[in-house]
XYZ file of C-alpha atoms in Angstrom:
365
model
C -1.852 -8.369 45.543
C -4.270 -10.506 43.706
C -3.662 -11.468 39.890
C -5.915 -13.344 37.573
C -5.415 -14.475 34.289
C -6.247 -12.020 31.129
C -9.605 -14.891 30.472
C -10.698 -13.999 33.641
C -11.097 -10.485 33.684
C -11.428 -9.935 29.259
C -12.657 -12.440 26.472
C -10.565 -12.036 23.402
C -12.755 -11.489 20.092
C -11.908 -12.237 16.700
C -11.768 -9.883 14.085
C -13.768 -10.357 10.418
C -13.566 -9.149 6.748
C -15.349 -5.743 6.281
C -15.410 -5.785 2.616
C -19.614 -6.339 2.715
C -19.829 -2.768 4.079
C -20.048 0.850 2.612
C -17.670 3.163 3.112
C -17.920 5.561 6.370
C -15.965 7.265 8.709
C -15.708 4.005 11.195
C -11.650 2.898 11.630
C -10.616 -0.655 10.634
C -8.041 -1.905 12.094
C -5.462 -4.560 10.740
C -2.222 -5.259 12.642
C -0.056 -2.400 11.140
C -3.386 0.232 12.026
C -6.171 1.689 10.550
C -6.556 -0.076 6.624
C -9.682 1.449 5.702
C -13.199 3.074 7.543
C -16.599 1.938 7.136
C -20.225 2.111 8.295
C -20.294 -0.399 10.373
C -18.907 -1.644 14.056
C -17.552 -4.535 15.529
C -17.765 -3.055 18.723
C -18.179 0.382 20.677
C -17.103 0.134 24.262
C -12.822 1.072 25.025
C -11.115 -1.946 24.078
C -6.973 -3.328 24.050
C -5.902 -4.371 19.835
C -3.726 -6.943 19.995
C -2.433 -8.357 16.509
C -3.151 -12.042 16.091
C -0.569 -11.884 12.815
C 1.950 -9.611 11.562
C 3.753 -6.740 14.267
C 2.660 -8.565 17.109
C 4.147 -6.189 19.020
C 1.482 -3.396 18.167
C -1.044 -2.800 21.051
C -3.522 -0.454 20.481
C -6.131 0.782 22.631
C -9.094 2.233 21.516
C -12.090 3.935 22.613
C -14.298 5.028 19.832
C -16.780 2.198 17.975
C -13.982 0.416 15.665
C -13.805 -2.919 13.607
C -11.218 -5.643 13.438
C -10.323 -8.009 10.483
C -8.838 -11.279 11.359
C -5.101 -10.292 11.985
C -6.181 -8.830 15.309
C -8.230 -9.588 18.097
C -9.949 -6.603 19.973
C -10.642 -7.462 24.135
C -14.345 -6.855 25.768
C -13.323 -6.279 28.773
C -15.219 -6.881 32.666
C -14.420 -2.752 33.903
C -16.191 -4.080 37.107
C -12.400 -5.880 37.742
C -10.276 -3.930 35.517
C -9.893 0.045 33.676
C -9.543 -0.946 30.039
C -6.292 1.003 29.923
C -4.572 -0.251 32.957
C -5.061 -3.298 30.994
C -2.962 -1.677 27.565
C -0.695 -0.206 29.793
C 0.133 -3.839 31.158
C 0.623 -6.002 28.190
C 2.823 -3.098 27.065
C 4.940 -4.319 29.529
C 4.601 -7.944 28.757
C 6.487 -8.087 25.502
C 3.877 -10.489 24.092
C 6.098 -10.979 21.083
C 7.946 -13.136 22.737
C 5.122 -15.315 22.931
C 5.326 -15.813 19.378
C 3.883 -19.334 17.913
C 4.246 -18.394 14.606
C 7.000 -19.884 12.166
C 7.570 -17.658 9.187
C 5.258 -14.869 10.207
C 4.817 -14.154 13.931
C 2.031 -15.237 15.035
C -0.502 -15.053 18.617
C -3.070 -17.223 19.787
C -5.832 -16.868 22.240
C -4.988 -19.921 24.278
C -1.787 -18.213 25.173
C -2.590 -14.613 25.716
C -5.427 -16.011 27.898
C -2.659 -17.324 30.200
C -1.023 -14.305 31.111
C -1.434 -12.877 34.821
C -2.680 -9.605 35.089
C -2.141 -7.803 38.711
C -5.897 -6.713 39.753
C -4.995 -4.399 42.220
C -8.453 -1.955 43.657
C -9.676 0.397 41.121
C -8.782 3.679 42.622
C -5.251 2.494 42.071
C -5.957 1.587 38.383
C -6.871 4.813 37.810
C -4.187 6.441 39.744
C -1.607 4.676 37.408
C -3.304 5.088 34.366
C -3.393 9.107 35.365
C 0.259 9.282 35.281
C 0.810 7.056 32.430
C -1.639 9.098 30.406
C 0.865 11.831 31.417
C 3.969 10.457 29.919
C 2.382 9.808 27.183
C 0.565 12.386 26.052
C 4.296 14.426 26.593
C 5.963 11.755 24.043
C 2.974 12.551 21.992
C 3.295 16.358 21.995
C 7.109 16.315 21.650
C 6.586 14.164 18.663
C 4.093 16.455 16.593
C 6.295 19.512 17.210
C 8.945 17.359 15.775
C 6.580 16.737 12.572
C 5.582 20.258 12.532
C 9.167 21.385 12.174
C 9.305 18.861 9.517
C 6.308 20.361 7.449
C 7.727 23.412 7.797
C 11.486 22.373 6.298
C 9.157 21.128 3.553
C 7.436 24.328 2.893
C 10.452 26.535 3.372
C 12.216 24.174 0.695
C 8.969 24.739 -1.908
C 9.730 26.847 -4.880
C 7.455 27.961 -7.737
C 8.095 28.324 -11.643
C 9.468 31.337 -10.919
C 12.548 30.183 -9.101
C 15.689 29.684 -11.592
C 16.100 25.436 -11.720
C 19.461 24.174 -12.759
C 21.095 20.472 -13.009
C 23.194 19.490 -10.462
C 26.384 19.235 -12.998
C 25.732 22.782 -14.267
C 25.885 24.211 -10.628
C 28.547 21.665 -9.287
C 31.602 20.322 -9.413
C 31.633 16.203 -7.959
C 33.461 13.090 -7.479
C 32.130 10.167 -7.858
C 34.126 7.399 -5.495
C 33.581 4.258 -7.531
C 37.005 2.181 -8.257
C 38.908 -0.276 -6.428
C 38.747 -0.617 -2.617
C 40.947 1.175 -0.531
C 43.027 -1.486 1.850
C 41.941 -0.973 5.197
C 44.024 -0.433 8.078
C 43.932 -0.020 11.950
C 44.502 3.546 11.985
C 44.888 5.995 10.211
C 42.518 8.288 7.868
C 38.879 7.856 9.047
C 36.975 6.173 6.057
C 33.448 7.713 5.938
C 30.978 4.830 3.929
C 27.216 4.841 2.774
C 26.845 3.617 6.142
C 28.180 6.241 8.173
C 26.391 8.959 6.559
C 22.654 9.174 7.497
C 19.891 11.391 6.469
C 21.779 15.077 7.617
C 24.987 14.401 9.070
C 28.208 11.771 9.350
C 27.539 9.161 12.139
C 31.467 8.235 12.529
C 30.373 5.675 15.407
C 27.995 3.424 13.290
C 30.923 2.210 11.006
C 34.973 2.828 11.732
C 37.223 2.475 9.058
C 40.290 3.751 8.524
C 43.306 3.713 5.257
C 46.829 4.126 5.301
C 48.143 7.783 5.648
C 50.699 6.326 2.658
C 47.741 5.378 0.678
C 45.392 8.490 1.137
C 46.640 10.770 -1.851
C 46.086 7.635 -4.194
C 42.777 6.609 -2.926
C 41.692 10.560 -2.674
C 43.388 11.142 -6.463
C 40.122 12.551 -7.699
C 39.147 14.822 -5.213
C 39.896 15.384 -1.468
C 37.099 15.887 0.481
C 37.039 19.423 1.952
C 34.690 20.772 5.417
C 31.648 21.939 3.779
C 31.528 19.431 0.410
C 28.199 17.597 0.182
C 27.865 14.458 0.392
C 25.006 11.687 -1.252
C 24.769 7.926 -1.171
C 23.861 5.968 -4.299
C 23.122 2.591 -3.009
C 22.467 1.083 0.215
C 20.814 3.044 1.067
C 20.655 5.010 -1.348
C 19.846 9.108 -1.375
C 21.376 9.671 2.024
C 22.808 13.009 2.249
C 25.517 14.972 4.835
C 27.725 17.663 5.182
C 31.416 17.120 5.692
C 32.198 18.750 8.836
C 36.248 17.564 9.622
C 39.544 17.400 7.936
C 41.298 14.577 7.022
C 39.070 11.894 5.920
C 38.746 9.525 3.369
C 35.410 8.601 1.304
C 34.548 5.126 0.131
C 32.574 4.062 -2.944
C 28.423 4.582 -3.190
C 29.186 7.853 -2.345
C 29.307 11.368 -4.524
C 30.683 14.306 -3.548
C 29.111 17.501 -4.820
C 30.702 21.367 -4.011
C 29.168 24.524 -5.631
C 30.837 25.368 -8.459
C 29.276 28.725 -8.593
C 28.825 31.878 -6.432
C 25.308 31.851 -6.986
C 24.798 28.556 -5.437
C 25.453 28.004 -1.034
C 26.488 24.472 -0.005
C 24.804 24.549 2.882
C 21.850 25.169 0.674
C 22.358 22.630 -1.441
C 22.532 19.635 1.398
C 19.095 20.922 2.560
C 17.814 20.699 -1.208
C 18.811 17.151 -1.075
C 17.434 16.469 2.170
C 13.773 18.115 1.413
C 11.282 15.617 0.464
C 10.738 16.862 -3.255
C 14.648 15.800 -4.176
C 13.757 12.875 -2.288
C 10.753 12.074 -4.399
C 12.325 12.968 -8.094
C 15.611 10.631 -6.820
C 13.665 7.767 -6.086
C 11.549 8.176 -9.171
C 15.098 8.113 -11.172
C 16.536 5.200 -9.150
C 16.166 1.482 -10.180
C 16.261 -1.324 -8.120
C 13.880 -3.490 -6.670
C 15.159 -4.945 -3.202
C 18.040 -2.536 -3.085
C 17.558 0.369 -5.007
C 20.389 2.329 -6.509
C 21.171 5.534 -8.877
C 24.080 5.824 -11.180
C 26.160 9.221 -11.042
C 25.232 10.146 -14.495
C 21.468 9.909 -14.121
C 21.956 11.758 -10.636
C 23.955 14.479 -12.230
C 20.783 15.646 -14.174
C 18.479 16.060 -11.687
C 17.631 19.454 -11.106
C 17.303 22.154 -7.810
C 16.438 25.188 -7.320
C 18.831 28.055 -7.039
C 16.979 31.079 -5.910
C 18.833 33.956 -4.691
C 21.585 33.685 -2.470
C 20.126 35.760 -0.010
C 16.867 33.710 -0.083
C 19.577 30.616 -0.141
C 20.927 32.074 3.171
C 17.605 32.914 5.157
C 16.680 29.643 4.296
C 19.728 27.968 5.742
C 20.056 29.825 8.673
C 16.532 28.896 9.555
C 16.680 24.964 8.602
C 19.887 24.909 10.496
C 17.490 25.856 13.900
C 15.047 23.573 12.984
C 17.649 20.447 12.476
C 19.117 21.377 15.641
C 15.679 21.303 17.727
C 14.729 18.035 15.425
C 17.902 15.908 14.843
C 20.627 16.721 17.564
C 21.027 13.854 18.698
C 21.793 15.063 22.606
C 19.883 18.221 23.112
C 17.016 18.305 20.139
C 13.771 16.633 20.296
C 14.971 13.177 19.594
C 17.146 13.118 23.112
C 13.932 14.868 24.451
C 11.798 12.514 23.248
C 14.018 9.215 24.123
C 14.546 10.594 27.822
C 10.394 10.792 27.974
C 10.156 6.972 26.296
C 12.512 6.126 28.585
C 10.949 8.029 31.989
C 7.581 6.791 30.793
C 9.061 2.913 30.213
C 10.592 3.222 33.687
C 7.379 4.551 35.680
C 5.046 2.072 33.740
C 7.085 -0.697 34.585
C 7.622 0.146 38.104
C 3.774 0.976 38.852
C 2.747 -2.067 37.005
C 5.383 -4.688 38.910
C 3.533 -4.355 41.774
C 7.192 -5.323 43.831
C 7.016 -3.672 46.707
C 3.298 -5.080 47.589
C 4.348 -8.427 47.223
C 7.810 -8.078 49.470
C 5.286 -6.533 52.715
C 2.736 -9.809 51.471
C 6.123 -12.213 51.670
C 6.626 -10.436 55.273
């Protein structure tokens, strides 16, 4: 198998302000993405992004006219020797951020990118690889907008009008708010559920482990014992987090509030949804303060408002959300284990198509 370095089969380009130019409907790219569109091109033939500054590890390939400012190169590229994107699907597997010069912000230079070997196997082959990869990916793809799709649709479903009865959270609920001393810790015992075991839908009891005293749980718990089906929401770090007790016997730790409907009218399944949906979201952030960390006292919380429409509305609405966050969020069966087990089939086949091992074992023989 023949390889050649990345100067002799591409020359790397340098990007430029754009600022000169009118506004059109051409993409400019930085090293995050697209920062703005224009009128003009640096360049109109498929061609491999690769940040010079910034998330160096952001390829992107492209194959519309584009520009580039100078935080990222783009690649013209000799298609005589090489398919532009056998070439993105190879410095995918390069990990160029570990070829980071940069002190403070990661940084790229030509000199060094120039230097990396690129297998040049015949063209046919190229394409052959680049066929399947295109596969894999446009799967991943696919899986993901379904997932946003079910997403716009939780949004929607949790969109009310004027008409639709709004009520503050302390008229509807009763809560706790778990501020105080801290709890000693202890080996064993009662599982301790913390702002950073409860994510955005449900209690991850693996990404912290805590436990109290059995003796000490009725003094720690004096204000409230958490019961299956309470509501949970963080109030700093991070902060608007939101989950649904599901198991007996645990403990809760501070920067955490636990609301249960205090009303008929009002479901509690409902209500963790509310909190969820992107319009709490927005209106909780607005009240929050904070600059690095942001945070929300109980008694500004306690006035936000929901909407309560009625409970039979309440109940459609859960008992379709509860579908969706099953297909979007479980963890080993939705579309995020669907999606990681593509990433992870389409990582495997790109790296063993582009190794290139078994061609150089029969050249070694």
């Amino acid at each position: 198998m023949e390889y050649k370095e990345l100067r002799e089969v591409l020359t790397i380009k340098n990007g430029k302000d754009y600022k000169e130019f009118e506004t059109g409907d051409i993409p400019v790219y930085g090293s995050g993405g697209i920062i703005a569109y224009i009128d003009t091109y640096a360049y109109d033939r498929p061609s491999v992004l690769i940040p010079r500054k910034g998330s160096i590890d952001k390829l992107y390939y492209v194959d519309t006219p584009f520009w580039t400012v100078d935080t990222i190169f783009y690649t013209v590229i000799n298609s005589n020797i090489v398919i532009e994107k056998f070439v993105y699907y190879f410095i995918e597997t390069q990990h160029i951020e570990k070829l980071n010069t940069g002190g403070g912000v990661p940084s790229l230079t030509q000199s060094v990118l120039n230097k990396i070997k690129i297998p040049v196997p015949p063209l046919p082959i190229q394409e052959e690889i680049v066929r399947i990869l295109d596969n894999f990916a446009e799967l991943t793809a696919e899986l993901t907008k379904r997932k946003q799709q079910y997403q716009y649709d939780n949004d929607k479903l949790l969109t009310f009008d004027k008409k639709t009865k709004w009520e503050k959270l302390i008229e509807v609920c009763d809560y706790v708010d778990y501020r105080g001393k801290t709890p000693k810790k202890t080996e064993e015992g009662i599982f301790l559920v913390t702002a950073k075991n409860i994510r955005k839908g449900f209690i991850d009891y693996e990404a912290s482990k805590e436990y109290i005293s059995e003796d000490n749980y009725d003094e720690v718990m004096r204000r409230g014992k958490p019961q299956i089906g309470d509501v949970l929401i963080t109030t700093e770090a991070p902060c608007g987090y939101v989950a649904q007790i599901d198991r007996e016997n645990i403990a809760l730790a501070q920067r955490v509030i636990k609301y249960r409907s205090k009303t008929s009218k009002l479901d509690n399944s409902f209500l963790k949804y509310v909190l969820l949906g992107r319009e709490f979201q927005e209106k909780l952030d607005r009240a929050a303060t904070g600059s690095t960390v942001k945070g929300i006292k109980g008694s500004k919380l306690h006035q936000l408002t929901i909407p309560v429409p009625p409970l039979e509305e309440q109940e459609r609405i859960v008992a379709i959300l509860d579908r969706f966050d099953a297909l979007c969020n479980d963890l080993t069966s939705g579309l995020p284990a669907e999606i990681a087990a593509r990433r992870k089939q389409y990582e495997y086949y790109r790296d063993r198509l582009l190794t290139f091992r078994e061609a150089k074992k029969k050249e070694a023989m």
